[in-house]
PDB file of C-alpha atoms in Angstrom:
ATOM      1  CA  MET P   1      16.277  -2.871 -15.974  1.00 36.00           C
ATOM      2  CA  ILE P   2      13.297  -4.264 -14.323  1.00 40.00           C
ATOM      3  CA  TRP P   3      12.839  -8.620 -13.314  1.00 42.00           C
ATOM      4  CA  LEU P   4      10.196  -8.889 -11.085  1.00 46.00           C
ATOM      5  CA  ASN P   5       9.594 -12.745  -9.915  1.00 45.00           C
ATOM      6  CA  SER P   6       6.384 -13.460  -7.926  1.00 46.00           C
ATOM      7  CA  HIS P   7       5.728 -15.867  -5.517  1.00 45.00           C
ATOM      8  CA  PHE P   8       2.904 -17.677  -4.187  1.00 44.00           C
ATOM      9  CA  SER P   9      -0.559 -17.811  -4.123  1.00 39.00           C
ATOM     10  CA  ARG P  10      -0.506 -16.260  -7.376  1.00 45.00           C
ATOM     11  CA  GLN P  11       2.525 -15.363  -9.887  1.00 45.00           C
ATOM     12  CA  PHE P  12       3.994 -12.831 -11.677  1.00 48.00           C
ATOM     13  CA  GLU P  13       6.803 -11.940 -13.970  1.00 50.00           C
ATOM     14  CA  PHE P  14       8.034  -9.725 -16.039  1.00 53.00           C
ATOM     15  CA  LYS P  15      11.872  -9.168 -17.399  1.00 54.00           C
ATOM     16  CA  ASN P  16      12.931  -6.170 -19.142  1.00 54.00           C
ATOM     17  CA  GLU P  17      15.856  -4.739 -19.928  1.00 54.00           C
ATOM     18  CA  ASN P  18      15.190  -1.436 -21.073  1.00 57.00           C
ATOM     19  CA  PRO P  19      12.237  -0.892 -20.429  1.00 58.00           C
ATOM     20  CA  ASP P  20      10.356   2.813 -21.437  1.00 66.00           C
ATOM     21  CA  SER P  21       8.314   4.879 -18.863  1.00 69.00           C
ATOM     22  CA  GLY P  22       4.987   4.386 -20.075  1.00 79.00           C
ATOM     23  CA  GLU P  23       5.607   0.092 -19.355  1.00 77.00           C
ATOM     24  CA  LEU P  24       8.071  -0.024 -16.194  1.00 78.00           C
ATOM     25  CA  LEU P  25       5.029   3.206 -14.419  1.00 84.00           C
ATOM     26  CA  LYS P  26       2.230  -0.477 -15.657  1.00 83.00           C
ATOM     27  CA  GLN P  27       4.183  -3.307 -14.679  1.00 79.00           C
ATOM     28  CA  LEU P  28       4.898  -1.221 -10.883  1.00 83.00           C
ATOM     29  CA  ASN P  29       1.125  -0.801 -10.605  1.00 86.00           C
ATOM     30  CA  ASN P  30       0.945  -3.842 -11.680  1.00 82.00           C
ATOM     31  CA  PHE P  31       3.181  -4.998  -8.427  1.00 80.00           C
ATOM     32  CA  LYS P  32       1.937  -3.059  -6.739  1.00 87.00           C
ATOM     33  CA  HIS P  33      -1.677  -4.030  -6.299  1.00 86.00           C
ATOM     34  CA  LEU P  34      -0.739  -7.753  -6.973  1.00 81.00           C
ATOM     35  CA  ILE P  35       1.574  -6.698  -3.282  1.00 85.00           C
ATOM     36  CA  GLY P  36      -1.922  -5.629  -1.837  1.00 89.00           C
ATOM     37  CA  VAL P  37      -4.041  -9.367  -1.932  1.00 85.00           C
ATOM     38  CA  GLU P  38      -0.769 -11.142  -1.493  1.00 84.00           C
ATOM     39  CA  MET P  39      -0.285  -9.521   1.298  1.00 90.00           C
ATOM     40  CA  PHE P  40      -3.403  -9.330   3.646  1.00 93.00           C
ATOM     41  CA  SER P  41      -3.355 -13.217   3.364  1.00 87.00           C
ATOM     42  CA  PHE P  42      -0.223 -13.321   6.077  1.00 90.00           C
ATOM     43  CA  LEU P  43      -1.382 -12.000   8.855  1.00 95.00           C
ATOM     44  CA  PRO P  44      -1.305 -13.566  11.591  1.00 95.00           C
ATOM     45  CA  PHE P  45      -4.899 -13.490  11.885  1.00 96.00           C
ATOM     46  CA  GLN P  46      -7.826 -14.908  10.048  1.00 93.00           C
ATOM     47  CA  PHE P  47     -10.206 -11.825   8.596  1.00 95.00           C
ATOM     48  CA  ASN P  48     -12.017 -10.643   5.985  1.00 93.00           C
ATOM     49  CA  PRO P  49     -14.109  -8.244   6.360  1.00 95.00           C
ATOM     50  CA  THR P  50     -17.160  -7.114   4.362  1.00 93.00           C
ATOM     51  CA  VAL P  51     -17.366  -3.516   4.185  1.00 95.00           C
ATOM     52  CA  ASN P  52     -20.555  -1.906   1.479  1.00 94.00           C
ATOM     53  CA  GLY P  53     -19.303   0.730  -0.889  1.00 94.00           C
ATOM     54  CA  GLY P  54     -16.220   3.339  -1.784  1.00 95.00           C
ATOM     55  CA  LEU P  55     -14.260   5.669   0.349  1.00 96.00           C
ATOM     56  CA  LYS P  56     -17.337   7.888   0.247  1.00 94.00           C
ATOM     57  CA  GLU P  57     -18.714   5.321   2.524  1.00 96.00           C
ATOM     58  CA  LEU P  58     -16.257   5.354   4.976  1.00 97.00           C
ATOM     59  CA  SER P  59     -15.677   9.368   5.535  1.00 95.00           C
ATOM     60  CA  SER P  60     -19.813   9.871   6.165  1.00 95.00           C
ATOM     61  CA  MET P  61     -18.547   6.677   9.303  1.00 96.00           C
ATOM     62  CA  ASP P  62     -18.382   7.661  12.404  1.00 95.00           C
ATOM     63  CA  PHE P  63     -15.426   5.878  14.684  1.00 96.00           C
ATOM     64  CA  SER P  64     -18.045   3.241  16.827  1.00 96.00           C
ATOM     65  CA  GLU P  65     -19.827   2.614  13.446  1.00 96.00           C
ATOM     66  CA  PHE P  66     -16.455   1.837  12.119  1.00 97.00           C
ATOM     67  CA  LYS P  67     -15.088  -0.833  15.029  1.00 96.00           C
ATOM     68  CA  ARG P  68     -18.541  -2.630  14.087  1.00 96.00           C
ATOM     69  CA  LEU P  69     -16.392  -3.454  11.417  1.00 97.00           C
ATOM     70  CA  VAL P  70     -13.707  -4.865  12.881  1.00 95.00           C
ATOM     71  CA  ASP P  71     -14.903  -8.331  14.444  1.00 92.00           C
ATOM     72  CA  VAL P  72     -11.587 -10.017  15.660  1.00 95.00           C
ATOM     73  CA  ASP P  73     -10.263 -12.013  18.509  1.00 94.00           C
ATOM     74  CA  PHE P  74      -7.539 -10.954  20.379  1.00 95.00           C
ATOM     75  CA  SER P  75      -7.280 -13.026  23.243  1.00 94.00           C
ATOM     76  CA  SER P  76      -4.852 -15.622  21.972  1.00 94.00           C
ATOM     77  CA  PHE P  77      -2.267 -12.552  21.340  1.00 95.00           C
ATOM     78  CA  ASP P  78       0.427 -11.552  24.509  1.00 95.00           C
ATOM     79  CA  GLU P  79      -1.333  -8.126  24.805  1.00 95.00           C
ATOM     80  CA  MET P  80       1.909  -6.229  24.683  1.00 94.00           C
ATOM     81  CA  GLN P  81       0.924  -6.924  20.396  1.00 96.00           C
ATOM     82  CA  LYS P  82      -2.931  -5.986  20.993  1.00 96.00           C
ATOM     83  CA  PRO P  83      -2.181  -2.463  20.049  1.00 96.00           C
ATOM     84  CA  GLY P  84      -0.576  -3.566  16.890  1.00 97.00           C
ATOM     85  CA  LEU P  85      -2.788  -6.514  15.832  1.00 98.00           C
ATOM     86  CA  GLU P  86      -6.331  -3.700  16.385  1.00 97.00           C
ATOM     87  CA  LYS P  87      -4.188  -1.817  13.770  1.00 98.00           C
ATOM     88  CA  MET P  88      -3.366  -4.093  11.213  1.00 98.00           C
ATOM     89  CA  ALA P  89      -7.509  -5.267  10.946  1.00 98.00           C
ATOM     90  CA  PHE P  90      -8.214  -0.998  10.924  1.00 98.00           C
ATOM     91  CA  SER P  91      -6.128  -1.148   7.405  1.00 98.00           C
ATOM     92  CA  THR P  92      -7.577  -4.715   6.133  1.00 97.00           C
ATOM     93  CA  VAL P  93     -10.781  -2.934   6.421  1.00 98.00           C
ATOM     94  CA  VAL P  94     -10.408   0.388   5.204  1.00 98.00           C
ATOM     95  CA  ASN P  95      -8.811  -1.465   2.640  1.00 96.00           C
ATOM     96  CA  ARG P  96     -11.663  -2.838   1.251  1.00 96.00           C
ATOM     97  CA  PHE P  97     -13.307   0.251   1.870  1.00 96.00           C
ATOM     98  CA  PHE P  98     -10.487   1.778  -1.025  1.00 96.00           C
ATOM     99  CA  ILE P  99      -9.822  -1.544  -3.284  1.00 93.00           C
ATOM    100  CA  LYS P 100     -14.218  -0.176  -3.873  1.00 93.00           C
ATOM    101  CA  ASP P 101     -12.832   2.789  -6.125  1.00 93.00           C
ATOM    102  CA  PHE P 102      -9.427   1.883  -7.000  1.00 88.00           C
ATOM    103  CA  LYS P 103     -10.015  -1.288  -9.173  1.00 72.00           C
ATOM    104  CA  GLN P 104      -6.990  -3.830  -8.881  1.00 60.00           C
ATOM    105  CA  ASP P 105      -5.740  -5.582 -12.116  1.00 49.00           C
ATOM    106  CA  PHE P 106      -3.037  -8.471 -12.517  1.00 43.00           C
ATOM    107  CA  ILE P 107      -1.224  -9.670 -14.899  1.00 43.00           C
ATOM    108  CA  VAL P 108      -1.127 -13.529 -14.075  1.00 42.00           C
ATOM    109  CA  SER P 109       1.467 -16.380 -15.426  1.00 41.00           C
ATOM    110  CA  ASN P 110       0.930 -19.949 -15.360  1.00 40.00           C
ATOM    111  CA  SER P 111       4.609 -20.098 -13.631  1.00 42.00           C
ATOM    112  CA  LYS P 112       5.083 -22.162  -9.962  1.00 45.00           C
ATOM    113  CA  THR P 113       7.857 -20.126  -9.174  1.00 43.00           C
ATOM    114  CA  LYS P 114       8.887 -20.083  -5.027  1.00 52.00           C
ATOM    115  CA  ASP P 115      10.239 -16.735  -4.558  1.00 63.00           C
ATOM    116  CA  PHE P 116       9.320 -12.850  -3.885  1.00 63.00           C
ATOM    117  CA  ILE P 117      12.378 -11.986  -5.745  1.00 61.00           C
ATOM    118  CA  PHE P 118      11.733  -8.053  -6.537  1.00 63.00           C
ATOM    119  CA  PHE P 119      14.780  -5.995  -8.432  1.00 61.00           C
ATOM    120  CA  VAL P 120      14.440  -2.440 -10.673  1.00 60.00           C
ATOM    121  CA  ARG P 121      17.308   0.448 -11.547  1.00 60.00           C
ATOM    122  CA  GLU P 122      15.543   3.754 -13.370  1.00 58.00           C
ATOM    123  CA  GLY P 123      17.603   5.886 -13.415  1.00 62.00           C
ATOM    124  CA  ASP P 124      20.600   6.567  -9.921  1.00 62.00           C
ATOM    125  CA  TRP P 125      16.493   4.907  -8.056  1.00 63.00           C
ATOM    126  CA  VAL P 126      17.766   0.764  -7.427  1.00 61.00           C
ATOM    127  CA  LEU P 127      14.767  -0.974  -5.283  1.00 63.00           C
ATOM    128  CA  VAL P 128      15.813  -5.307  -4.075  1.00 64.00           C
ATOM    129  CA  LYS P 129      13.609  -7.131  -2.031  1.00 67.00           C
ATOM    130  CA  LYS P 130      14.043 -10.917  -1.572  1.00 69.00           C
ATOM    131  CA  VAL P 131      13.010 -13.414   0.802  1.00 72.00           C
ATOM    132  CA  LYS P 132      11.719 -17.121   0.442  1.00 73.00           C
ATOM    133  CA  ALA P 133       8.809 -18.490  -0.007  1.00 70.00           C
ATOM    134  CA  ASP P 134       8.820 -20.306   2.968  1.00 76.00           C
ATOM    135  CA  SER P 135      10.422 -17.766   4.758  1.00 82.00           C
ATOM    136  CA  PRO P 136       8.452 -17.003   8.370  1.00 88.00           C
ATOM    137  CA  ARG P 137       5.154 -15.298   8.099  1.00 88.00           C
ATOM    138  CA  GLU P 138       6.202 -12.239   9.750  1.00 92.00           C
ATOM    139  CA  ASP P 139       9.458 -11.955   6.939  1.00 89.00           C
ATOM    140  CA  ILE P 140       7.004 -12.135   4.228  1.00 86.00           C
ATOM    141  CA  LEU P 141       4.757  -9.503   5.114  1.00 91.00           C
ATOM    142  CA  PHE P 142       7.867  -7.508   6.926  1.00 91.00           C
ATOM    143  CA  THR P 143       8.386  -7.323   3.065  1.00 86.00           C
ATOM    144  CA  LEU P 144       5.197  -6.522   1.288  1.00 88.00           C
ATOM    145  CA  SER P 145       5.031  -4.042   3.303  1.00 92.00           C
ATOM    146  CA  GLY P 146       8.303  -2.002   2.599  1.00 89.00           C
ATOM    147  CA  SER P 147       7.574  -2.895  -0.748  1.00 86.00           C
ATOM    148  CA  MET P 148       3.720  -1.181  -0.800  1.00 91.00           C
ATOM    149  CA  GLU P 149       5.626   2.393   1.079  1.00 91.00           C
ATOM    150  CA  THR P 150       8.007   2.149  -1.493  1.00 88.00           C
ATOM    151  CA  LEU P 151       5.872   0.962  -4.959  1.00 89.00           C
ATOM    152  CA  GLN P 152       3.183   3.034  -4.237  1.00 94.00           C
ATOM    153  CA  ALA P 153       5.521   6.863  -3.995  1.00 92.00           C
ATOM    154  CA  LYS P 154       7.786   5.699  -6.876  1.00 89.00           C
ATOM    155  CA  THR P 155       4.190   4.987  -8.872  1.00 91.00           C
ATOM    156  CA  ALA P 156       2.890   8.553  -8.266  1.00 94.00           C
ATOM    157  CA  GLN P 157       6.336  10.190  -9.060  1.00 92.00           C
ATOM    158  CA  LEU P 158       7.273   8.158 -12.335  1.00 90.00           C
ATOM    159  CA  SER P 159       3.572   9.213 -13.226  1.00 93.00           C
ATOM    160  CA  THR P 160       3.708  12.717 -13.407  1.00 94.00           C
ATOM    161  CA  GLY P 161       6.463  15.623 -14.957  1.00 94.00           C
ATOM    162  CA  LYS P 162       5.214  17.807 -11.917  1.00 96.00           C
ATOM    163  CA  TRP P 163       5.815  16.172  -8.173  1.00 95.00           C
ATOM    164  CA  ILE P 164       7.374  19.154  -5.902  1.00 96.00           C
ATOM    165  CA  GLU P 165       4.343  20.578  -7.214  1.00 96.00           C
ATOM    166  CA  PHE P 166       1.776  18.135  -6.441  1.00 96.00           C
ATOM    167  CA  GLN P 167       3.284  17.253  -3.151  1.00 96.00           C
ATOM    168  CA  ILE P 168       2.923  20.554  -2.220  1.00 95.00           C
ATOM    169  CA  GLU P 169      -0.967  20.917  -2.480  1.00 94.00           C
ATOM    170  CA  LEU P 170      -1.340  17.279  -0.822  1.00 94.00           C
ATOM    171  CA  GLN P 171       0.403  18.465   1.693  1.00 93.00           C
ATOM    172  CA  ARG P 172      -1.961  21.504   2.079  1.00 92.00           C
ATOM    173  CA  ILE P 173      -4.735  18.987   2.192  1.00 92.00           C
ATOM    174  CA  GLU P 174      -3.306  16.128   4.587  1.00 92.00           C
ATOM    175  CA  PRO P 175      -4.175  15.897   7.917  1.00 91.00           C
ATOM    176  CA  LYS P 176      -2.787  17.893  10.854  1.00 88.00           C
ATOM    177  CA  ARG P 177      -2.675  15.265  13.327  1.00 90.00           C
ATOM    178  CA  ALA P 178      -3.697  11.515  13.232  1.00 93.00           C
ATOM    179  CA  GLY P 179      -7.391  10.252  13.571  1.00 95.00           C
ATOM    180  CA  PHE P 180     -10.818   8.500  12.335  1.00 95.00           C
ATOM    181  CA  SER P 181     -12.819  11.377  12.600  1.00 93.00           C
ATOM    182  CA  ASN P 182     -10.041  14.312  10.484  1.00 93.00           C
ATOM    183  CA  ILE P 183     -10.856  11.071   7.669  1.00 94.00           C
ATOM    184  CA  SER P 184     -14.052  13.401   5.650  1.00 92.00           C
ATOM    185  CA  LYS P 185     -12.987  16.632   5.096  1.00 91.00           C
ATOM    186  CA  ALA P 186      -9.286  15.461   4.173  1.00 92.00           C
ATOM    187  CA  LEU P 187     -11.431  13.041   1.904  1.00 93.00           C
ATOM    188  CA  ASN P 188     -13.646  15.849   0.817  1.00 91.00           C
ATOM    189  CA  GLN P 189     -11.088  17.564  -0.356  1.00 91.00           C
ATOM    190  CA  LEU P 190      -9.124  15.344  -2.175  1.00 92.00           C
ATOM    191  CA  GLY P 191     -12.792  14.762  -4.328  1.00 87.00           C
ATOM    192  CA  LYS P 192     -12.450  18.507  -5.916  1.00 89.00           C
ATOM    193  CA  PHE P 193      -8.883  17.392  -6.469  1.00 91.00           C
ATOM    194  CA  GLU P 194      -7.371  18.660  -9.514  1.00 93.00           C
ATOM    195  CA  PHE P 195      -5.825  15.444 -10.796  1.00 95.00           C
ATOM    196  CA  SER P 196      -5.778  15.973 -14.680  1.00 93.00           C
ATOM    197  CA  ARG P 197      -3.213  19.004 -13.489  1.00 94.00           C
ATOM    198  CA  PHE P 198      -0.523  16.896 -13.031  1.00 96.00           C
ATOM    199  CA  SER P 199      -0.570  14.090 -14.648  1.00 92.00           C
ATOM    200  CA  GLU P 200      -2.299  12.973 -17.989  1.00 86.00           C
ATOM    201  CA  GLU P 201      -3.017   9.620 -16.861  1.00 83.00           C
ATOM    202  CA  PRO P 202      -3.761  10.812 -13.119  1.00 92.00           C
ATOM    203  CA  SER P 203      -5.423   7.417 -11.966  1.00 93.00           C
ATOM    204  CA  THR P 204      -2.578   6.792  -9.869  1.00 94.00           C
ATOM    205  CA  LEU P 205      -1.375   9.671  -8.344  1.00 95.00           C
ATOM    206  CA  LYS P 206      -5.472   9.872  -7.881  1.00 96.00           C
ATOM    207  CA  GLU P 207      -4.303   6.687  -6.126  1.00 96.00           C
ATOM    208  CA  TYR P 208      -1.861   7.863  -4.048  1.00 97.00           C
ATOM    209  CA  ALA P 209      -3.281  10.917  -3.157  1.00 97.00           C
ATOM    210  CA  PHE P 210      -6.223   8.754  -0.971  1.00 97.00           C
ATOM    211  CA  TYR P 211      -3.769   6.225   0.481  1.00 97.00           C
ATOM    212  CA  TYR P 212      -1.400   9.051   1.245  1.00 97.00           C
ATOM    213  CA  VAL P 213      -4.234  10.709   3.417  1.00 96.00           C
ATOM    214  CA  LEU P 214      -5.519   8.012   4.882  1.00 97.00           C
ATOM    215  CA  ASN P 215      -2.267   6.893   6.459  1.00 97.00           C
ATOM    216  CA  LYS P 216      -1.773  10.770   7.478  1.00 96.00           C
ATOM    217  CA  ALA P 217      -4.710  10.415   9.543  1.00 96.00           C
ATOM    218  CA  GLY P 218      -3.260   7.227  10.869  1.00 96.00           C
ATOM    219  CA  PHE P 219      -5.603   4.096   9.928  1.00 98.00           C
ATOM    220  CA  PRO P 220      -3.470   2.821   6.243  1.00 98.00           C
ATOM    221  CA  PRO P 221      -5.511   1.130   3.674  1.00 98.00           C
ATOM    222  CA  PHE P 222      -2.456  -1.351   3.272  1.00 98.00           C
ATOM    223  CA  ILE P 223      -0.598  -3.423   6.307  1.00 98.00           C
ATOM    224  CA  THR P 224       2.903  -1.360   7.262  1.00 97.00           C
ATOM    225  CA  ARG P 225       5.648  -1.354   8.294  1.00 95.00           C
ATOM    226  CA  GLU P 226       4.923  -0.138  11.396  1.00 96.00           C
ATOM    227  CA  GLU P 227       2.725  -1.573  11.867  1.00 97.00           C
ATOM    228  CA  VAL P 228       4.399  -5.674  11.252  1.00 97.00           C
ATOM    229  CA  SER P 229       6.703  -4.197  13.957  1.00 96.00           C
ATOM    230  CA  MET P 230       4.099  -3.537  16.631  1.00 96.00           C
ATOM    231  CA  VAL P 231       2.569  -6.837  16.530  1.00 96.00           C
ATOM    232  CA  TYR P 232       7.016  -8.824  15.879  1.00 95.00           C
ATOM    233  CA  PRO P 233      10.167  -6.405  18.236  1.00 91.00           C
ATOM    234  CA  GLN P 234      12.193  -7.983  16.261  1.00 91.00           C
ATOM    235  CA  PHE P 235      11.432  -6.605  13.058  1.00 88.00           C
ATOM    236  CA  LYS P 236      13.608  -2.232  13.537  1.00 78.00           C
ATOM    237  CA  ILE P 237      12.366   0.504  10.476  1.00 72.00           C
ATOM    238  CA  VAL P 238      15.650   1.205   8.720  1.00 63.00           C
ATOM    239  CA  LYS P 239      15.572   3.234   5.842  1.00 55.00           C
ATOM    240  CA  PRO P 240      14.768   1.382   2.530  1.00 49.00           C
ATOM    241  CA  ARG P 241      16.920   0.603   0.175  1.00 51.00           C
ATOM    242  CA  GLY P 242      14.574   1.734  -2.815  1.00 48.00           C
ATOM    243  CA  ARG P 243      15.886   5.893  -2.885  1.00 49.00           C
ATOM    244  CA  ILE P 244      12.929   8.186  -4.269  1.00 44.00           C
ATOM    245  CA  SER P 245      15.005  10.824  -7.010  1.00 44.00           C
ATOM    246  CA  LYS P 246      13.569  15.051  -5.378  1.00 43.00           C
ATOM    247  CA  LYS P 247      13.742  16.094  -8.694  1.00 42.00           C
TER     248      LYS P 247
END
């Protein structure tokens, strides 16, 4: 069962009591991409960087070049918030490189609804998210970031019948420690990765692999719950309600 009813400036509606796996993957990917755009509307600061190129260009940069793209003034914020705010700004810049390589298409309807409601049941996996559109900005951002983390993994799992084997291969090339200097090697190795070994339609797996590696390097391409909790310490990161099967 899947029931999605979204929200805010873009609208997305889909209801299906029993979608097949291909239709479920398609709809979850659309919803994931929608969230990936919407979350940046709820940052606690205004920032819309322009970058030249995609992840190949990102991997050729040094950290000083990258940091020059982060043109945000955090002086009006509390000192305790600034590390998290900077990480959010880094993620925003990385996102702009990321989406140049992974185009984001949306199913958009003309309906108007104010609430973000997301319910999916697939086998023994359940994900439920709900937040009012007039909720505080940070509440919405925390919900969207948690949804993104869950959906990235779940869509990748649904796109392959060799999920465990894929994870093992991916872990072999992931950065062993966080650091901007580790991005280049990992992305270059991913460029040689044979995604077609694991899926007949490998685009979702490829997107997840780059997302995963960038996260491991400490430069995620989307806002994370950790970043939100660094800025707004009232949020505690708990085990998500959506469970990713190990099978």
